[in-house]
């Protein structure tokens, strides 16, 4: 006849720990101590798994730390209780059925907190008026070259025709179109430092969307794997952020191989005006990256492309680890070869004019946002 009351949130954010409290009440004589274990499904990490509690009066209180590992539906299935019988000769064990479902979504609270810190920092530094001007540049006029002008903006053909140096003058382009192109294929479901690439990408996308919408830009979300999975179109205004949040939460993990030709070709057709395309994807080797490079080359001709690199720090550690056995040496050689192939692909991306965002995986969100801010502050959009 004992009762178990649980204090649990309705939703959890990936990567954000939550403390769950359970109160166990005994109707009559209570044991002096109680052993409690919480059982959940694979989307939740529970710590500690089992704990011994003192019983104060007829009540015992247990606290468990819940760490969401993957988006979806977390399930707390059972609470197992065990205590010593009256004579101390046997244990009494009780299984309390919970069946409590918790929705695991992208971590919105940390997105808002990080965006708030960003705006506070920029306001204190006096950068907010500059950022509100928008960025991107489109050709406006020619003017005489003066000291301080960027030599890269010199129009050599017009300078030769007028027998004097002339530079291109650009005007700032408002309402930039930003598209987060998200690969949801098999590789993006693999974990890096305990969290899937897909969840890390969604966290970065939501932070970017919140800031971009706040600064007056238009934001779009496009997802693909074997084919296009999600096309949100461009939205504007902070009020559109909850809609993007719901769309991001609806993206599930996929085991399909990514079809870059179909996915990026459809994206190229959808973009009616030049945009900033931020591609979240990954590749295993140069062979699998060939189609990706071919289709990115088409995007670069009309759009600014940023490629987000997911560093495999476990692979880098494997390469650096001093070999103690023959197996360690083999792993180090294979890791070195894979990292070398990644560098070849990244070098080709940079040669095509793609900005590669190369930061540690736990700082991808801030790295994407920093690059976006750098684009906002640079007048290097070419018409």
mmCIF file of C-alpha atoms in Angstrom:
data_model
loop_
_atom_site.group_PDB
_atom_site.id
_atom_site.type_symbol
_atom_site.label_atom_id
_atom_site.label_comp_id
_atom_site.label_asym_id
_atom_site.label_seq_id
_atom_site.Cartn_x
_atom_site.Cartn_y
_atom_site.Cartn_z
ATOM 1 C CA UNK A 1 0.000 0.000 0.000
ATOM 2 C CA UNK A 2 2.989 2.340 -0.182
ATOM 3 C CA UNK A 3 2.773 5.335 -2.558
ATOM 4 C CA UNK A 4 5.399 6.868 -4.866
ATOM 5 C CA UNK A 5 4.980 10.512 -5.874
ATOM 6 C CA UNK A 6 7.251 11.898 -8.609
ATOM 7 C CA UNK A 7 8.107 15.531 -9.367
ATOM 8 C CA UNK A 8 9.018 15.469 -13.068
ATOM 9 C CA UNK A 9 9.015 18.037 -15.897
ATOM 10 C CA UNK A 10 6.870 17.469 -18.971
ATOM 11 C CA UNK A 11 9.709 18.122 -21.425
ATOM 12 C CA UNK A 12 13.483 17.742 -21.327
ATOM 13 C CA UNK A 13 16.169 19.407 -23.443
ATOM 14 C CA UNK A 14 18.921 17.304 -24.997
ATOM 15 C CA UNK A 15 22.144 17.731 -23.058
ATOM 16 C CA UNK A 16 20.457 19.583 -20.188
ATOM 17 C CA UNK A 17 20.407 17.713 -16.858
ATOM 18 C CA UNK A 18 17.270 17.708 -14.713
ATOM 19 C CA UNK A 19 16.881 16.643 -11.094
ATOM 20 C CA UNK A 20 13.888 14.340 -10.527
ATOM 21 C CA UNK A 21 12.507 13.917 -7.003
ATOM 22 C CA UNK A 22 10.607 10.858 -5.761
ATOM 23 C CA UNK A 23 8.798 10.682 -2.421
ATOM 24 C CA UNK A 24 8.045 7.180 -1.069
ATOM 25 C CA UNK A 25 5.422 7.072 1.681
ATOM 26 C CA UNK A 26 4.710 4.026 3.859
ATOM 27 C CA UNK A 27 1.171 3.661 5.285
ATOM 28 C CA UNK A 28 2.272 2.100 8.570
ATOM 29 C CA UNK A 29 5.536 0.816 10.045
ATOM 30 C CA UNK A 30 8.429 1.888 7.823
ATOM 31 C CA UNK A 31 11.853 0.225 7.577
ATOM 32 C CA UNK A 32 14.911 2.151 8.842
ATOM 33 C CA UNK A 33 16.452 2.230 5.345
ATOM 34 C CA UNK A 34 15.323 1.747 1.783
ATOM 35 C CA UNK A 35 17.106 0.841 -1.443
ATOM 36 C CA UNK A 36 15.707 2.558 -4.543
ATOM 37 C CA UNK A 37 16.468 1.979 -8.223
ATOM 38 C CA UNK A 38 14.982 3.881 -11.172
ATOM 39 C CA UNK A 39 14.546 2.130 -14.513
ATOM 40 C CA UNK A 40 14.271 4.054 -17.815
ATOM 41 C CA UNK A 41 14.695 3.541 -21.547
ATOM 42 C CA UNK A 42 17.809 4.160 -23.640
ATOM 43 C CA UNK A 43 17.077 7.833 -24.334
ATOM 44 C CA UNK A 44 17.733 8.770 -20.702
ATOM 45 C CA UNK A 45 20.844 8.443 -18.568
ATOM 46 C CA UNK A 46 19.986 8.088 -14.862
ATOM 47 C CA UNK A 47 22.457 8.807 -12.064
ATOM 48 C CA UNK A 48 22.806 7.285 -9.605
ATOM 49 C CA UNK A 49 21.129 4.163 -10.878
ATOM 50 C CA UNK A 50 20.605 2.797 -7.364
ATOM 51 C CA UNK A 51 20.827 4.464 -3.970
ATOM 52 C CA UNK A 52 20.332 3.628 -0.298
ATOM 53 C CA UNK A 53 18.125 6.072 1.609
ATOM 54 C CA UNK A 54 17.290 6.617 5.250
ATOM 55 C CA UNK A 55 13.569 6.616 6.065
ATOM 56 C CA UNK A 56 12.521 9.556 8.211
ATOM 57 C CA UNK A 57 9.238 8.701 9.814
ATOM 58 C CA UNK A 58 7.029 7.090 7.165
ATOM 59 C CA UNK A 59 8.641 8.967 4.244
ATOM 60 C CA UNK A 60 11.824 8.575 2.164
ATOM 61 C CA UNK A 61 12.973 11.024 -0.495
ATOM 62 C CA UNK A 62 15.100 10.049 -3.524
ATOM 63 C CA UNK A 63 16.708 12.301 -6.117
ATOM 64 C CA UNK A 64 17.918 11.150 -9.515
ATOM 65 C CA UNK A 65 19.714 13.151 -12.173
ATOM 66 C CA UNK A 66 18.180 12.669 -15.625
ATOM 67 C CA UNK A 67 20.415 13.355 -18.623
ATOM 68 C CA UNK A 68 18.560 13.216 -21.981
ATOM 69 C CA UNK A 69 20.766 11.522 -24.569
ATOM 70 C CA UNK A 70 18.651 11.609 -27.731
ATOM 71 C CA UNK A 71 15.528 13.407 -28.874
ATOM 72 C CA UNK A 72 12.247 11.536 -28.868
ATOM 73 C CA UNK A 73 10.220 9.976 -26.105
ATOM 74 C CA UNK A 74 11.970 9.254 -22.822
ATOM 75 C CA UNK A 75 10.303 6.665 -20.605
ATOM 76 C CA UNK A 76 10.625 6.126 -16.864
ATOM 77 C CA UNK A 77 9.358 2.582 -16.623
ATOM 78 C CA UNK A 78 9.653 1.334 -13.029
ATOM 79 C CA UNK A 79 10.804 2.289 -9.545
ATOM 80 C CA UNK A 80 12.271 -0.705 -7.725
ATOM 81 C CA UNK A 81 12.189 -0.668 -3.902
ATOM 82 C CA UNK A 82 13.856 -3.080 -1.496
ATOM 83 C CA UNK A 83 14.180 -3.144 2.261
ATOM 84 C CA UNK A 84 14.977 -5.619 5.027
ATOM 85 C CA UNK A 85 12.138 -7.596 6.560
ATOM 86 C CA UNK A 86 11.108 -7.349 10.218
ATOM 87 C CA UNK A 87 13.415 -10.126 11.442
ATOM 88 C CA UNK A 88 16.305 -9.160 9.188
ATOM 89 C CA UNK A 89 16.308 -12.574 7.555
ATOM 90 C CA UNK A 90 14.992 -11.624 4.130
ATOM 91 C CA UNK A 91 14.446 -8.665 1.802
ATOM 92 C CA UNK A 92 11.091 -7.352 0.707
ATOM 93 C CA UNK A 93 11.109 -6.138 -2.914
ATOM 94 C CA UNK A 94 8.445 -4.009 -4.551
ATOM 95 C CA UNK A 95 8.084 -2.939 -8.184
ATOM 96 C CA UNK A 96 6.181 0.295 -8.683
ATOM 97 C CA UNK A 97 5.027 0.746 -12.276
ATOM 98 C CA UNK A 98 5.633 4.323 -13.510
ATOM 99 C CA UNK A 99 5.121 4.324 -17.283
ATOM 100 C CA UNK A 100 5.854 8.058 -17.314
ATOM 101 C CA UNK A 101 6.637 9.466 -20.755
ATOM 102 C CA UNK A 102 8.815 12.559 -21.108
ATOM 103 C CA UNK A 103 9.206 14.474 -24.370
ATOM 104 C CA UNK A 104 12.870 15.086 -25.206
ATOM 105 C CA UNK A 105 13.293 18.107 -27.474
ATOM 106 C CA UNK A 106 16.204 20.373 -28.508
ATOM 107 C CA UNK A 107 17.476 22.408 -25.575
ATOM 108 C CA UNK A 108 15.572 25.686 -25.941
ATOM 109 C CA UNK A 109 16.410 27.128 -22.532
ATOM 110 C CA UNK A 110 20.148 27.193 -23.194
ATOM 111 C CA UNK A 111 19.452 28.702 -26.642
ATOM 112 C CA UNK A 112 17.571 31.612 -25.100
ATOM 113 C CA UNK A 113 20.121 32.062 -22.302
ATOM 114 C CA UNK A 114 23.038 32.084 -24.751
ATOM 115 C CA UNK A 115 21.242 34.501 -27.091
ATOM 116 C CA UNK A 116 20.439 36.800 -24.153
ATOM 117 C CA UNK A 117 24.100 36.850 -23.094
ATOM 118 C CA UNK A 118 25.073 37.656 -26.668
ATOM 119 C CA UNK A 119 22.713 40.626 -26.914
ATOM 120 C CA UNK A 120 23.774 41.930 -23.524
ATOM 121 C CA UNK A 121 27.428 41.689 -24.503
ATOM 122 C CA UNK A 122 26.918 43.439 -27.824
ATOM 123 C CA UNK A 123 24.841 46.192 -26.231
ATOM 124 C CA UNK A 124 27.536 46.892 -23.644
ATOM 125 C CA UNK A 125 30.217 46.980 -26.342
ATOM 126 C CA UNK A 126 28.185 49.378 -28.492
ATOM 127 C CA UNK A 127 27.893 46.973 -31.415
ATOM 128 C CA UNK A 128 24.128 46.635 -31.580
ATOM 129 C CA UNK A 129 23.466 49.666 -33.842
ATOM 130 C CA UNK A 130 26.124 48.400 -36.240
ATOM 131 C CA UNK A 131 24.613 44.911 -36.392
ATOM 132 C CA UNK A 132 21.115 46.256 -36.973
ATOM 133 C CA UNK A 133 22.251 47.795 -40.254
ATOM 134 C CA UNK A 134 22.193 44.364 -41.822
ATOM 135 C CA UNK A 135 24.960 42.980 -43.991
ATOM 136 C CA UNK A 136 25.629 41.657 -47.402
ATOM 137 C CA UNK A 137 26.445 44.086 -50.130
ATOM 138 C CA UNK A 138 25.077 44.664 -53.539
ATOM 139 C CA UNK A 139 26.676 46.810 -56.250
ATOM 140 C CA UNK A 140 25.682 50.466 -56.060
ATOM 141 C CA UNK A 141 28.141 52.688 -57.969
ATOM 142 C CA UNK A 142 31.755 53.368 -58.964
ATOM 143 C CA UNK A 143 33.864 55.983 -57.249
ATOM 144 C CA UNK A 144 37.475 57.195 -57.300
ATOM 145 C CA UNK A 145 39.948 55.139 -55.322
ATOM 146 C CA UNK A 146 41.070 56.792 -52.093
ATOM 147 C CA UNK A 147 43.413 55.828 -49.320
ATOM 148 C CA UNK A 148 41.727 53.289 -47.064
ATOM 149 C CA UNK A 149 39.689 51.563 -49.773
ATOM 150 C CA UNK A 150 40.020 47.812 -50.082
ATOM 151 C CA UNK A 151 42.234 47.107 -53.145
ATOM 152 C CA UNK A 152 40.171 43.980 -53.824
ATOM 153 C CA UNK A 153 37.233 46.210 -54.774
ATOM 154 C CA UNK A 154 39.110 47.914 -57.632
ATOM 155 C CA UNK A 155 37.337 47.506 -60.974
ATOM 156 C CA UNK A 156 40.304 47.114 -63.293
ATOM 157 C CA UNK A 157 38.333 47.205 -66.544
ATOM 158 C CA UNK A 158 36.614 50.482 -65.707
ATOM 159 C CA UNK A 159 39.875 51.892 -64.304
ATOM 160 C CA UNK A 160 41.644 51.211 -67.622
ATOM 161 C CA UNK A 161 38.757 52.760 -69.581
ATOM 162 C CA UNK A 162 38.764 55.983 -67.502
ATOM 163 C CA UNK A 163 42.527 56.113 -67.018
ATOM 164 C CA UNK A 164 42.201 56.232 -63.208
ATOM 165 C CA UNK A 165 41.611 53.826 -60.352
ATOM 166 C CA UNK A 166 37.930 53.211 -59.662
ATOM 167 C CA UNK A 167 36.473 51.050 -56.913
ATOM 168 C CA UNK A 168 33.107 49.384 -56.663
ATOM 169 C CA UNK A 169 30.830 50.887 -54.048
ATOM 170 C CA UNK A 170 28.373 48.539 -52.416
ATOM 171 C CA UNK A 171 25.263 49.259 -50.408
ATOM 172 C CA UNK A 172 24.208 47.145 -47.491
ATOM 173 C CA UNK A 173 21.590 44.538 -48.261
ATOM 174 C CA UNK A 174 18.823 44.277 -45.669
ATOM 175 C CA UNK A 175 16.717 41.216 -44.849
ATOM 176 C CA UNK A 176 19.330 38.611 -45.641
ATOM 177 C CA UNK A 177 18.069 35.126 -46.390
ATOM 178 C CA UNK A 178 19.721 32.488 -44.231
ATOM 179 C CA UNK A 179 19.093 28.793 -44.868
ATOM 180 C CA UNK A 180 20.229 26.080 -42.473
ATOM 181 C CA UNK A 181 20.677 22.967 -44.639
ATOM 182 C CA UNK A 182 20.704 19.959 -42.346
ATOM 183 C CA UNK A 183 21.853 16.484 -43.335
ATOM 184 C CA UNK A 184 19.774 13.974 -41.320
ATOM 185 C CA UNK A 185 21.374 10.837 -42.771
ATOM 186 C CA UNK A 186 22.965 7.885 -41.019
ATOM 187 C CA UNK A 187 26.264 9.539 -40.111
ATOM 188 C CA UNK A 188 24.497 12.422 -38.374
ATOM 189 C CA UNK A 189 22.918 9.989 -35.914
ATOM 190 C CA UNK A 190 26.316 8.857 -34.606
ATOM 191 C CA UNK A 191 27.423 10.280 -31.285
ATOM 192 C CA UNK A 192 30.327 12.647 -30.674
ATOM 193 C CA UNK A 193 31.267 13.150 -27.015
ATOM 194 C CA UNK A 194 28.032 11.530 -25.885
ATOM 195 C CA UNK A 195 25.609 13.462 -28.102
ATOM 196 C CA UNK A 196 24.464 12.787 -31.701
ATOM 197 C CA UNK A 197 25.714 15.110 -34.417
ATOM 198 C CA UNK A 198 22.097 15.819 -35.365
ATOM 199 C CA UNK A 199 21.242 17.163 -31.909
ATOM 200 C CA UNK A 200 24.340 19.346 -31.817
ATOM 201 C CA UNK A 201 23.419 20.724 -35.242
ATOM 202 C CA UNK A 202 19.826 21.448 -34.190
ATOM 203 C CA UNK A 203 21.032 23.317 -31.105
ATOM 204 C CA UNK A 204 23.272 25.496 -33.292
ATOM 205 C CA UNK A 205 20.451 26.054 -35.804
ATOM 206 C CA UNK A 206 17.972 27.157 -33.150
ATOM 207 C CA UNK A 207 20.471 29.563 -31.599
ATOM 208 C CA UNK A 208 21.281 30.985 -35.034
ATOM 209 C CA UNK A 209 17.573 31.267 -35.882
ATOM 210 C CA UNK A 210 16.763 33.132 -32.668
ATOM 211 C CA UNK A 211 19.553 35.655 -33.201
ATOM 212 C CA UNK A 212 18.971 36.059 -36.947
ATOM 213 C CA UNK A 213 15.230 36.640 -36.517
ATOM 214 C CA UNK A 214 15.982 39.094 -33.714
ATOM 215 C CA UNK A 215 18.309 41.052 -36.019
ATOM 216 C CA UNK A 216 15.720 41.273 -38.805
ATOM 217 C CA UNK A 217 16.993 38.573 -41.168
ATOM 218 C CA UNK A 218 14.914 35.821 -42.722
ATOM 219 C CA UNK A 219 15.545 32.241 -41.663
ATOM 220 C CA UNK A 220 14.741 28.931 -43.319
ATOM 221 C CA UNK A 221 15.275 25.286 -42.355
ATOM 222 C CA UNK A 222 15.903 22.589 -44.950
ATOM 223 C CA UNK A 223 16.558 18.936 -44.055
ATOM 224 C CA UNK A 224 17.431 16.003 -46.299
ATOM 225 C CA UNK A 225 18.841 12.478 -46.263
ATOM 226 C CA UNK A 226 17.827 10.032 -49.030
ATOM 227 C CA UNK A 227 15.643 12.896 -50.262
ATOM 228 C CA UNK A 228 14.254 16.213 -48.999
ATOM 229 C CA UNK A 229 12.551 15.729 -45.620
ATOM 230 C CA UNK A 230 11.695 19.260 -44.519
ATOM 231 C CA UNK A 231 11.374 22.623 -46.293
ATOM 232 C CA UNK A 232 10.160 25.386 -44.015
ATOM 233 C CA UNK A 233 10.559 28.302 -46.417
ATOM 234 C CA UNK A 234 11.814 31.676 -45.202
ATOM 235 C CA UNK A 235 10.249 33.177 -42.090
ATOM 236 C CA UNK A 236 10.914 36.497 -40.394
ATOM 237 C CA UNK A 237 10.315 38.012 -36.989
ATOM 238 C CA UNK A 238 10.897 36.557 -33.531
ATOM 239 C CA UNK A 239 7.298 35.307 -33.435
ATOM 240 C CA UNK A 240 8.247 32.741 -36.087
ATOM 241 C CA UNK A 241 10.807 31.101 -33.789
ATOM 242 C CA UNK A 242 8.327 28.674 -32.100
ATOM 243 C CA UNK A 243 7.345 27.358 -35.541
ATOM 244 C CA UNK A 244 10.994 26.612 -36.382
ATOM 245 C CA UNK A 245 11.374 25.040 -32.950
ATOM 246 C CA UNK A 246 8.482 22.644 -33.594
ATOM 247 C CA UNK A 247 9.860 21.722 -37.017
ATOM 248 C CA UNK A 248 13.308 21.037 -35.557
ATOM 249 C CA UNK A 249 11.822 18.838 -32.831
ATOM 250 C CA UNK A 250 9.952 16.779 -35.450
ATOM 251 C CA UNK A 251 13.167 15.663 -37.173
ATOM 252 C CA UNK A 252 13.904 12.096 -36.110
ATOM 253 C CA UNK A 253 17.071 10.059 -36.550
ATOM 254 C CA UNK A 254 17.468 8.247 -39.853
ATOM 255 C CA UNK A 255 19.414 5.211 -41.016
ATOM 256 C CA UNK A 256 19.255 6.210 -44.694
ATOM 257 C CA UNK A 257 22.359 7.155 -46.647
ATOM 258 C CA UNK A 258 22.501 10.818 -47.632
ATOM 259 C CA UNK A 259 21.769 11.624 -51.266
ATOM 260 C CA UNK A 260 23.611 14.922 -51.774
ATOM 261 C CA UNK A 261 22.647 15.165 -55.435
ATOM 262 C CA UNK A 262 18.910 15.024 -54.786
ATOM 263 C CA UNK A 263 19.008 17.007 -51.545
ATOM 264 C CA UNK A 264 21.236 19.899 -52.612
ATOM 265 C CA UNK A 265 19.767 20.101 -56.124
ATOM 266 C CA UNK A 266 16.314 20.655 -54.632
ATOM 267 C CA UNK A 267 17.756 23.284 -52.296
ATOM 268 C CA UNK A 268 19.384 25.043 -55.256
ATOM 269 C CA UNK A 269 16.020 25.159 -57.045
ATOM 270 C CA UNK A 270 14.180 26.459 -53.977
ATOM 271 C CA UNK A 271 16.492 29.446 -53.423
ATOM 272 C CA UNK A 272 15.110 32.240 -55.585
ATOM 273 C CA UNK A 273 17.546 34.896 -54.353
ATOM 274 C CA UNK A 274 21.097 34.727 -53.110
ATOM 275 C CA UNK A 275 21.328 33.465 -49.565
ATOM 276 C CA UNK A 276 23.694 32.413 -46.830
ATOM 277 C CA UNK A 277 23.549 28.606 -46.836
ATOM 278 C CA UNK A 278 24.891 26.949 -43.686
ATOM 279 C CA UNK A 279 25.391 23.241 -44.361
ATOM 280 C CA UNK A 280 25.486 20.822 -41.417
ATOM 281 C CA UNK A 281 26.781 17.522 -42.729
ATOM 282 C CA UNK A 282 29.565 14.992 -42.387
ATOM 283 C CA UNK A 283 31.449 12.495 -44.537
ATOM 284 C CA UNK A 284 33.499 9.371 -43.931
ATOM 285 C CA UNK A 285 36.117 9.578 -46.700
ATOM 286 C CA UNK A 286 36.952 11.298 -49.971
ATOM 287 C CA UNK A 287 34.887 8.833 -52.017
ATOM 288 C CA UNK A 288 31.666 9.531 -50.135
ATOM 289 C CA UNK A 289 32.414 13.273 -50.250
ATOM 290 C CA UNK A 290 32.709 13.517 -54.053
ATOM 291 C CA UNK A 291 28.994 14.037 -54.690
ATOM 292 C CA UNK A 292 28.811 16.484 -51.819
ATOM 293 C CA UNK A 293 31.648 18.574 -53.267
ATOM 294 C CA UNK A 294 30.128 18.498 -56.746
ATOM 295 C CA UNK A 295 26.792 19.861 -55.553
ATOM 296 C CA UNK A 296 28.300 22.409 -53.166
ATOM 297 C CA UNK A 297 30.242 23.806 -56.125
ATOM 298 C CA UNK A 298 26.913 24.663 -57.788
ATOM 299 C CA UNK A 299 25.654 26.418 -54.659
ATOM 300 C CA UNK A 300 28.811 28.512 -54.307
ATOM 301 C CA UNK A 301 28.249 30.098 -57.726
ATOM 302 C CA UNK A 302 25.136 31.929 -56.505
ATOM 303 C CA UNK A 303 25.227 31.795 -52.717
ATOM 304 C CA UNK A 304 27.553 32.155 -49.762
ATOM 305 C CA UNK A 305 28.105 28.695 -48.290
ATOM 306 C CA UNK A 306 29.296 27.927 -44.771
ATOM 307 C CA UNK A 307 30.210 24.305 -44.023
ATOM 308 C CA UNK A 308 30.067 23.169 -40.390
ATOM 309 C CA UNK A 309 32.729 20.579 -39.600
ATOM 310 C CA UNK A 310 32.079 18.012 -36.872
ATOM 311 C CA UNK A 311 35.484 17.275 -35.415
ATOM 312 C CA UNK A 312 35.960 13.655 -34.427
ATOM 313 C CA UNK A 313 38.031 14.216 -31.303
ATOM 314 C CA UNK A 314 38.021 10.510 -30.479
ATOM 315 C CA UNK A 315 39.662 9.833 -33.841
ATOM 316 C CA UNK A 316 42.221 12.583 -33.214
ATOM 317 C CA UNK A 317 43.002 11.154 -29.774
ATOM 318 C CA UNK A 318 43.445 7.707 -31.326
ATOM 319 C CA UNK A 319 46.012 9.155 -33.731
ATOM 320 C CA UNK A 320 47.956 10.922 -30.955
ATOM 321 C CA UNK A 321 47.900 8.011 -28.494
ATOM 322 C CA UNK A 322 51.324 6.330 -28.127
ATOM 323 C CA UNK A 323 50.965 2.736 -29.395
ATOM 324 C CA UNK A 324 51.531 0.091 -26.721
ATOM 325 C CA UNK A 325 50.334 -2.895 -28.768
ATOM 326 C CA UNK A 326 50.242 -3.843 -32.421
ATOM 327 C CA UNK A 327 46.492 -3.150 -32.421
ATOM 328 C CA UNK A 328 47.120 0.410 -31.159
ATOM 329 C CA UNK A 329 49.556 1.036 -34.007
ATOM 330 C CA UNK A 330 47.027 -0.232 -36.554
ATOM 331 C CA UNK A 331 44.302 2.019 -35.110
ATOM 332 C CA UNK A 332 46.656 5.033 -35.174
ATOM 333 C CA UNK A 333 47.528 4.425 -38.843
ATOM 334 C CA UNK A 334 43.868 4.064 -39.853
ATOM 335 C CA UNK A 335 42.922 7.175 -37.853
ATOM 336 C CA UNK A 336 45.729 9.141 -39.495
ATOM 337 C CA UNK A 337 44.553 8.080 -42.952
ATOM 338 C CA UNK A 338 40.937 9.063 -42.233
ATOM 339 C CA UNK A 339 41.969 12.455 -40.836
ATOM 340 C CA UNK A 340 44.205 13.043 -43.854
ATOM 341 C CA UNK A 341 41.299 12.359 -46.203
ATOM 342 C CA UNK A 342 39.137 14.790 -44.229
ATOM 343 C CA UNK A 343 41.796 17.473 -44.663
ATOM 344 C CA UNK A 344 41.842 16.856 -48.409
ATOM 345 C CA UNK A 345 38.082 17.393 -48.611
ATOM 346 C CA UNK A 346 38.246 20.513 -46.426
ATOM 347 C CA UNK A 347 41.038 21.889 -48.593
ATOM 348 C CA UNK A 348 38.883 21.459 -51.711
ATOM 349 C CA UNK A 349 35.975 23.185 -49.959
ATOM 350 C CA UNK A 350 38.151 26.180 -49.111
ATOM 351 C CA UNK A 351 39.458 26.344 -52.678
ATOM 352 C CA UNK A 352 35.866 26.587 -53.910
ATOM 353 C CA UNK A 353 35.270 29.594 -51.635
ATOM 354 C CA UNK A 354 33.357 27.788 -48.877
ATOM 355 C CA UNK A 355 33.858 29.071 -45.338
ATOM 356 C CA UNK A 356 34.625 26.064 -43.136
ATOM 357 C CA UNK A 357 33.577 26.413 -39.491
ATOM 358 C CA UNK A 358 36.128 24.251 -37.702
ATOM 359 C CA UNK A 359 35.609 24.345 -33.918
ATOM 360 C CA UNK A 360 35.405 21.682 -31.171
ATOM 361 C CA UNK A 361 32.079 19.841 -31.232
ATOM 362 C CA UNK A 362 30.983 21.206 -27.852
ATOM 363 C CA UNK A 363 31.320 24.755 -29.221
ATOM 364 C CA UNK A 364 29.623 24.322 -32.609
ATOM 365 C CA UNK A 365 26.689 26.579 -31.688
ATOM 366 C CA UNK A 366 28.931 29.477 -30.668
ATOM 367 C CA UNK A 367 31.203 28.871 -33.680
ATOM 368 C CA UNK A 368 28.297 29.081 -36.140
ATOM 369 C CA UNK A 369 26.986 32.199 -34.438
ATOM 370 C CA UNK A 370 30.414 33.861 -34.455
ATOM 371 C CA UNK A 371 30.805 33.209 -38.182
ATOM 372 C CA UNK A 372 27.322 34.591 -38.834
ATOM 373 C CA UNK A 373 28.207 37.738 -36.876
ATOM 374 C CA UNK A 374 31.457 38.043 -38.820
ATOM 375 C CA UNK A 375 29.509 37.885 -42.085
ATOM 376 C CA UNK A 376 27.173 40.562 -40.747
ATOM 377 C CA UNK A 377 30.123 42.852 -40.044
ATOM 378 C CA UNK A 378 31.970 42.299 -43.319
ATOM 379 C CA UNK A 379 30.950 43.962 -46.559
ATOM 380 C CA UNK A 380 32.089 41.274 -48.938
ATOM 381 C CA UNK A 381 28.890 40.103 -50.556
ATOM 382 C CA UNK A 382 29.464 40.349 -54.276
ATOM 383 C CA UNK A 383 26.511 40.971 -56.551
#
